[in-house]
Short mmCIF file of C-alpha atoms in Angstrom, two decimals:
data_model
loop_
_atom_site.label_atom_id
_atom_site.label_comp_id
_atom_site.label_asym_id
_atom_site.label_seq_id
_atom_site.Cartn_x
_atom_site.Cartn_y
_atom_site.Cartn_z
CA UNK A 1 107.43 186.91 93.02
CA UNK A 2 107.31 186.49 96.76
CA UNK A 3 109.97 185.15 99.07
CA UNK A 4 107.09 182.67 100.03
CA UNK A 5 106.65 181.85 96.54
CA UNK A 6 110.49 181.44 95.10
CA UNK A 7 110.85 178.66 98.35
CA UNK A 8 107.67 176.83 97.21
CA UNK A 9 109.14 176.29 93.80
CA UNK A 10 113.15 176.29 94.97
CA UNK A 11 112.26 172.84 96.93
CA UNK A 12 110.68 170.66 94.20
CA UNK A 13 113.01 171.09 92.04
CA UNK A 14 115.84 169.85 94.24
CA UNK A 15 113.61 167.00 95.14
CA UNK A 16 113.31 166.26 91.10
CA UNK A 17 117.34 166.47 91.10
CA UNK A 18 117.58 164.11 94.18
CA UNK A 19 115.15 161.40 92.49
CA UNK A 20 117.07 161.84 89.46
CA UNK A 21 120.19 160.54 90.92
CA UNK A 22 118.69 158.08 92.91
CA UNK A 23 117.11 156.29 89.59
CA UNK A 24 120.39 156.88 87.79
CA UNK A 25 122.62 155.43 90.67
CA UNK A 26 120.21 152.60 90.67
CA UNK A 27 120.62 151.77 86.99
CA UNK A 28 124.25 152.38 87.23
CA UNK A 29 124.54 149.24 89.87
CA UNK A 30 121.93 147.26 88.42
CA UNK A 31 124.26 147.37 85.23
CA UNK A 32 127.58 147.01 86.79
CA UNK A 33 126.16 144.29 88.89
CA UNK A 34 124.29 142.52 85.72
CA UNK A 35 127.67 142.79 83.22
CA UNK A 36 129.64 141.49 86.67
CA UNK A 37 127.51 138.49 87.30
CA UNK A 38 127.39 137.43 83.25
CA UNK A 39 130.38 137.75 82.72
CA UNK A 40 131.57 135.44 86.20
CA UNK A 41 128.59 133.06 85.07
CA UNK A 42 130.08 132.58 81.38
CA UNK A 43 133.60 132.26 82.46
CA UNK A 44 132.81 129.71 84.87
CA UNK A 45 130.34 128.16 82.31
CA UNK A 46 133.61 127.76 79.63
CA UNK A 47 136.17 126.93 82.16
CA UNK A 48 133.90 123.81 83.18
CA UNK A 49 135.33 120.62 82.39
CA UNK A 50 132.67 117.89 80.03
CA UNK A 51 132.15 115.04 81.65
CA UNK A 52 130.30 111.65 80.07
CA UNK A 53 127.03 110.29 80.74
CA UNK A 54 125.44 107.95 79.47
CA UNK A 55 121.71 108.02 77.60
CA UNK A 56 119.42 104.82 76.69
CA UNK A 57 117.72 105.95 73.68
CA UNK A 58 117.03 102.81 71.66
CA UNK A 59 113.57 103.07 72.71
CA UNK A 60 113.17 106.92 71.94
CA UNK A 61 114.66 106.26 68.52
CA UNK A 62 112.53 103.45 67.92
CA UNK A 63 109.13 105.56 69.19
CA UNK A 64 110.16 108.28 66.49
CA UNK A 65 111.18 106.40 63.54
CA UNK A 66 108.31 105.31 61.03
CA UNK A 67 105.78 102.53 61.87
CA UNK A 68 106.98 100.91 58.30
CA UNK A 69 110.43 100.13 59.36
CA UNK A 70 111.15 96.48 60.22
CA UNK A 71 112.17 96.16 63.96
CA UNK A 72 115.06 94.35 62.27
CA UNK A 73 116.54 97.49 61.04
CA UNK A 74 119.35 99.02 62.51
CA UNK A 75 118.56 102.15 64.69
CA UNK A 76 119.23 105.49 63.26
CA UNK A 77 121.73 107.24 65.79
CA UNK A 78 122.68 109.99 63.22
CA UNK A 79 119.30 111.61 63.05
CA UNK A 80 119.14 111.95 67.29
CA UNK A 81 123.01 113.05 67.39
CA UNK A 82 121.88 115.49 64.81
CA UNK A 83 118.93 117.08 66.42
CA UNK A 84 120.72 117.48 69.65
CA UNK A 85 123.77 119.16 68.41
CA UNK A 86 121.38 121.29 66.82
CA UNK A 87 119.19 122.27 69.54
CA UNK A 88 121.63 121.92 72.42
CA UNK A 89 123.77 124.91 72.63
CA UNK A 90 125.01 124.43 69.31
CA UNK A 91 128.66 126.45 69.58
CA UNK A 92 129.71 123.95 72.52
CA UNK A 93 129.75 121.17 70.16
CA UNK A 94 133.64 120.05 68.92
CA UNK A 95 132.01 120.74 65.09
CA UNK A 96 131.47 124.46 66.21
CA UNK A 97 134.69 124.77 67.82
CA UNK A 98 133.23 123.40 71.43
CA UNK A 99 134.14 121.12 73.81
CA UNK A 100 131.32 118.57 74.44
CA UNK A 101 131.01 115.11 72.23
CA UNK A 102 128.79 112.11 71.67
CA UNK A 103 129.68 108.95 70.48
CA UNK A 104 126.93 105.77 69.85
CA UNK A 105 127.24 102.22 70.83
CA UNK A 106 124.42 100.70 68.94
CA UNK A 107 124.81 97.21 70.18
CA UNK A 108 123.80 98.65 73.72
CA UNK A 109 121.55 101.22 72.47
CA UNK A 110 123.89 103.67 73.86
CA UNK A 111 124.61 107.25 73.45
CA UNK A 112 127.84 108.72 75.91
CA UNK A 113 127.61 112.32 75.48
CA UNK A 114 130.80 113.95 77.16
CA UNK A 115 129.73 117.75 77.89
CA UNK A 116 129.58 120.28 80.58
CA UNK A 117 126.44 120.24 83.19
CA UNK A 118 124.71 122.98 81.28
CA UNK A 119 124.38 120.71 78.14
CA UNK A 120 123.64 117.42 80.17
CA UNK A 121 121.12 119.57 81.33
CA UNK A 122 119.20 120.45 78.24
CA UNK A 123 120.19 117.64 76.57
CA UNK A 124 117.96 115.78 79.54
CA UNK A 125 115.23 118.04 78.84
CA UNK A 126 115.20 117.66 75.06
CA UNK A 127 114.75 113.52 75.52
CA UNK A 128 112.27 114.04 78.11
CA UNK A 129 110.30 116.19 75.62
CA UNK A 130 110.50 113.90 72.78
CA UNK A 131 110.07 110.75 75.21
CA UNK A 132 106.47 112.89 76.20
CA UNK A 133 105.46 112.85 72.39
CA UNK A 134 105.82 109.26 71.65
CA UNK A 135 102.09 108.56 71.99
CA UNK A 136 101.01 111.37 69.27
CA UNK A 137 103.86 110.77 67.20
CA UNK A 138 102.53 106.78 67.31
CA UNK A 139 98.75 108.09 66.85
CA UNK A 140 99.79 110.38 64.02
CA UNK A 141 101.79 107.50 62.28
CA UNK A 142 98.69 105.22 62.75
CA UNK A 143 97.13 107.76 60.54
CA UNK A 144 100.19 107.97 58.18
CA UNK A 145 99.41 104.57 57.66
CA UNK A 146 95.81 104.46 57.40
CA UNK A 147 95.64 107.42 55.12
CA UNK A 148 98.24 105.75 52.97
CA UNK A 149 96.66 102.65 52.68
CA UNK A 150 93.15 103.90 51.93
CA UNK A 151 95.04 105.83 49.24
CA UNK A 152 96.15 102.80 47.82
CA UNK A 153 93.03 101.41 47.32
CA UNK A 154 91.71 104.37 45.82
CA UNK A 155 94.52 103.95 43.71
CA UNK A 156 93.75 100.44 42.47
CA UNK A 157 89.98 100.72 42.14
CA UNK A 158 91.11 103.31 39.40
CA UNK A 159 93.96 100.94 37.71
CA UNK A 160 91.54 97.98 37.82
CA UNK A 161 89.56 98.69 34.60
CA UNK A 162 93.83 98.52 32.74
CA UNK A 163 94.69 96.02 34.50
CA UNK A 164 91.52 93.84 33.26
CA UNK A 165 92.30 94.63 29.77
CA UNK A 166 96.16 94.12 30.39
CA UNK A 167 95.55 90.70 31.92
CA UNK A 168 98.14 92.25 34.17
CA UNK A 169 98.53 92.47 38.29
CA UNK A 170 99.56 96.72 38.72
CA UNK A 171 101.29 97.38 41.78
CA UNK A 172 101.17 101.15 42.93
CA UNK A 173 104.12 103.09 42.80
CA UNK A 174 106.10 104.60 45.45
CA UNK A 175 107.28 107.91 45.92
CA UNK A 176 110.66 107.71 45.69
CA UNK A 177 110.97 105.37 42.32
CA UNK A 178 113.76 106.50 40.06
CA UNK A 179 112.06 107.34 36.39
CA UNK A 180 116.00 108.39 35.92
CA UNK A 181 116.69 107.27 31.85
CA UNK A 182 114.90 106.59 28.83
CA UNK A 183 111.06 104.97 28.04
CA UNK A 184 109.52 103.91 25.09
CA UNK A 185 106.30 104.89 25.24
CA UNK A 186 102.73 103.37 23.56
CA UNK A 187 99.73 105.37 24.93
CA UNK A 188 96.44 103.46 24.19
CA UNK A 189 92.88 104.33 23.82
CA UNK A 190 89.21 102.32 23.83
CA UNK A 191 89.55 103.66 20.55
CA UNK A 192 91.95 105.03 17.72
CA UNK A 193 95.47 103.71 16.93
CA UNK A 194 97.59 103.87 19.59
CA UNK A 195 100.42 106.76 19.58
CA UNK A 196 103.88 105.72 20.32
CA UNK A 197 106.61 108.40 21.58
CA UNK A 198 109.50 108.44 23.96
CA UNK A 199 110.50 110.37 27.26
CA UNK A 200 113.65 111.01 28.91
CA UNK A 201 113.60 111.74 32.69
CA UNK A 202 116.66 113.84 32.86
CA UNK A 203 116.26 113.81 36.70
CA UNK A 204 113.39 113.64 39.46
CA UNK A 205 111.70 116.38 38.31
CA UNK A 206 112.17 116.62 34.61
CA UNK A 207 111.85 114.99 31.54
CA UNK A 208 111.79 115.71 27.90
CA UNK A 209 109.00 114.33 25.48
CA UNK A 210 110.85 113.74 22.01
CA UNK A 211 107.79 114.56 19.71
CA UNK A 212 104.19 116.08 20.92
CA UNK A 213 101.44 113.29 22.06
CA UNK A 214 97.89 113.70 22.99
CA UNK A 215 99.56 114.79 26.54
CA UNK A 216 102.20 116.25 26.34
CA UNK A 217 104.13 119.29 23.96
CA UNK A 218 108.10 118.05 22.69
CA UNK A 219 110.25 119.48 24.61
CA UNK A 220 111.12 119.54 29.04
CA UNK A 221 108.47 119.17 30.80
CA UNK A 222 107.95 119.40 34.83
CA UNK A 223 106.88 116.31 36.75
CA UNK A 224 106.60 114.84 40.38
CA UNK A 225 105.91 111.32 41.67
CA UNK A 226 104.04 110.57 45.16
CA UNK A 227 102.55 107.03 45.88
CA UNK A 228 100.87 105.55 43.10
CA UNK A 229 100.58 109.04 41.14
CA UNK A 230 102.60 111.30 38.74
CA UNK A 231 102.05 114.50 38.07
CA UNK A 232 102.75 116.55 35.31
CA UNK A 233 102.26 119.86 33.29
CA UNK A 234 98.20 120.34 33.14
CA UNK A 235 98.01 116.31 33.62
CA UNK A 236 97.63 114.12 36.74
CA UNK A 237 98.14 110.50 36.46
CA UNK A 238 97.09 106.93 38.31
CA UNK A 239 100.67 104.98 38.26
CA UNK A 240 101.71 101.53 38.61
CA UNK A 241 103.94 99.42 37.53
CA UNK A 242 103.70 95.67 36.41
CA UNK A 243 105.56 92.48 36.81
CA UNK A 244 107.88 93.48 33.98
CA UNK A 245 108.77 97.00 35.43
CA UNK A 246 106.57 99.05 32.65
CA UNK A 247 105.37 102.38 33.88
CA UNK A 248 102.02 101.98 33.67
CA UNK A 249 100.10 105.43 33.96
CA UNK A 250 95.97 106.28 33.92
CA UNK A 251 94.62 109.82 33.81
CA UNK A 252 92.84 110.25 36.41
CA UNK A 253 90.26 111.95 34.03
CA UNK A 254 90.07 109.11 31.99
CA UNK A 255 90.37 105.86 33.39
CA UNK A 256 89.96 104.18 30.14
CA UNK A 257 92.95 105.36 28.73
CA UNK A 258 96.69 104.26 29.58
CA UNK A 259 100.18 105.03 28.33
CA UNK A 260 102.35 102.49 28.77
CA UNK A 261 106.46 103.09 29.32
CA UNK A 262 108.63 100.89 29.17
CA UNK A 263 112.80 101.58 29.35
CA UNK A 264 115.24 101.49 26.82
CA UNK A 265 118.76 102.16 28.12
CA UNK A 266 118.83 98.82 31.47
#
């Protein structure tokens, strides 16, 4: 190789070394300088004293609650106090170990949240955002609404034919009706003599059929109640109750049909 050449390739290489250390000096202080600056930022962040201010939110809490609820009931602080020390730097909370509070007045509407800036901070932001959604969150309980009340009708236009023969006003269930205990049970059809049994609902998702019916098997079965229907192995059921509290419940592939339960252990 030629004195010519060995220079040539002598001088890139030292350039390659130079660059090297330039890109791994550069790291070097962009690390130093990044663990330096976190680590100044955090300790100032935890040596910052809370400090209280205080939020109006009766009329965010009232935007977000459901439509159904009468304006004379209490507002439901728990729920907001909740979602913020959920969503707001959770571990500076006094339940985590923190040093930031709340505490409600409801008779004002008040909530005093004591906390550093950072939290006042997001904790601004987080009622801002839910302040911005009040219109779809009232649209989309408009629909609640509608949807539940066209439901409902549905729901009587199938009970109507049973509640002509029952000479009886049926009032749809709701979804949250506790079957809890023991029925007596007559199921009745246009035609045949009626069958009698009994169920136990052992909790809000099971009961036990004491002998097998044209339904059901003996034995547990599964189960779940919405608004004005039950639901239950291979069977789906219209359901209503009457002025005497009977479970009244329709399959909903036979309208003509009904079993009627009625409790034995008030």
């Amino acid at each position: 190789m030629s004195v010519l050449n060995r220079r040539s390739f002598r001088y890139p290489i030292a350039f390659l070394l130079f660059a090297c250390l330039c890109v791994a000096g550069f790291f070097a202080g962009y690390r130093t300088g990044f663990s330096s600056g976190y680590s100044s930022g955090r300790a100032k962040y935890q040596s910052e004293d809370p400090y209280p201010v205080v939020y109006q939110v009766g009329d965010l809490i009232r935007a977000t609650r459901d439509a159904g609820v009468s304006p004379d009931t209490p507002l439901d602080f728990s729920t907001l106090m909740r979602v913020t020390q959920s969503m707001v730097f959770p571990a500076e909370w006094e339940q985590l170990g923190g040093n930031c509070s709340m505490a409600s007045f409801p008779s004002l509407e008040l909530l005093v949240i004591d906390a550093t800036s950072g939290v006042h901070a997001r904790t601004k932001e987080l009622f801002e955002d839910m302040d911005s959604l009040k219109p779809a969150i009232a649209e989309k309980e408009q629909e609640r609404l509608q949807l539940k009340r066209m439901q409902q009708e549905q729901v009587s236009k199938a009970l109507e034919p049973v509640s002509k023969r029952l000479g009886e006003t049926l009032v749809p269930i709701d979804g949250d009706v506790k079957l809890t205990g023991k029925w007596d049970v007559k199921i009745v059809a246009p035609d045949g003599k009626p069958a009698t049994n009994q169920y136990t609902f052992i909790d809000q998702e099971t009961f036990e059929a004491e002998s097998s019916d044209p339904f059901f098997k003996s034995g547990k079965q599964w189960f779940s109640v919405s608004d004005g229907a039950m639901v239950a192995i291979g069977a789906g059921f219209h359901a209503a109750m009457n002025s005497d509290d009977a479970l009244i419940l329709v399959p909903t592939n036979d309208p003509t049909t009904y079993l009627r339960l009625t409790r034995t252990d008030i």
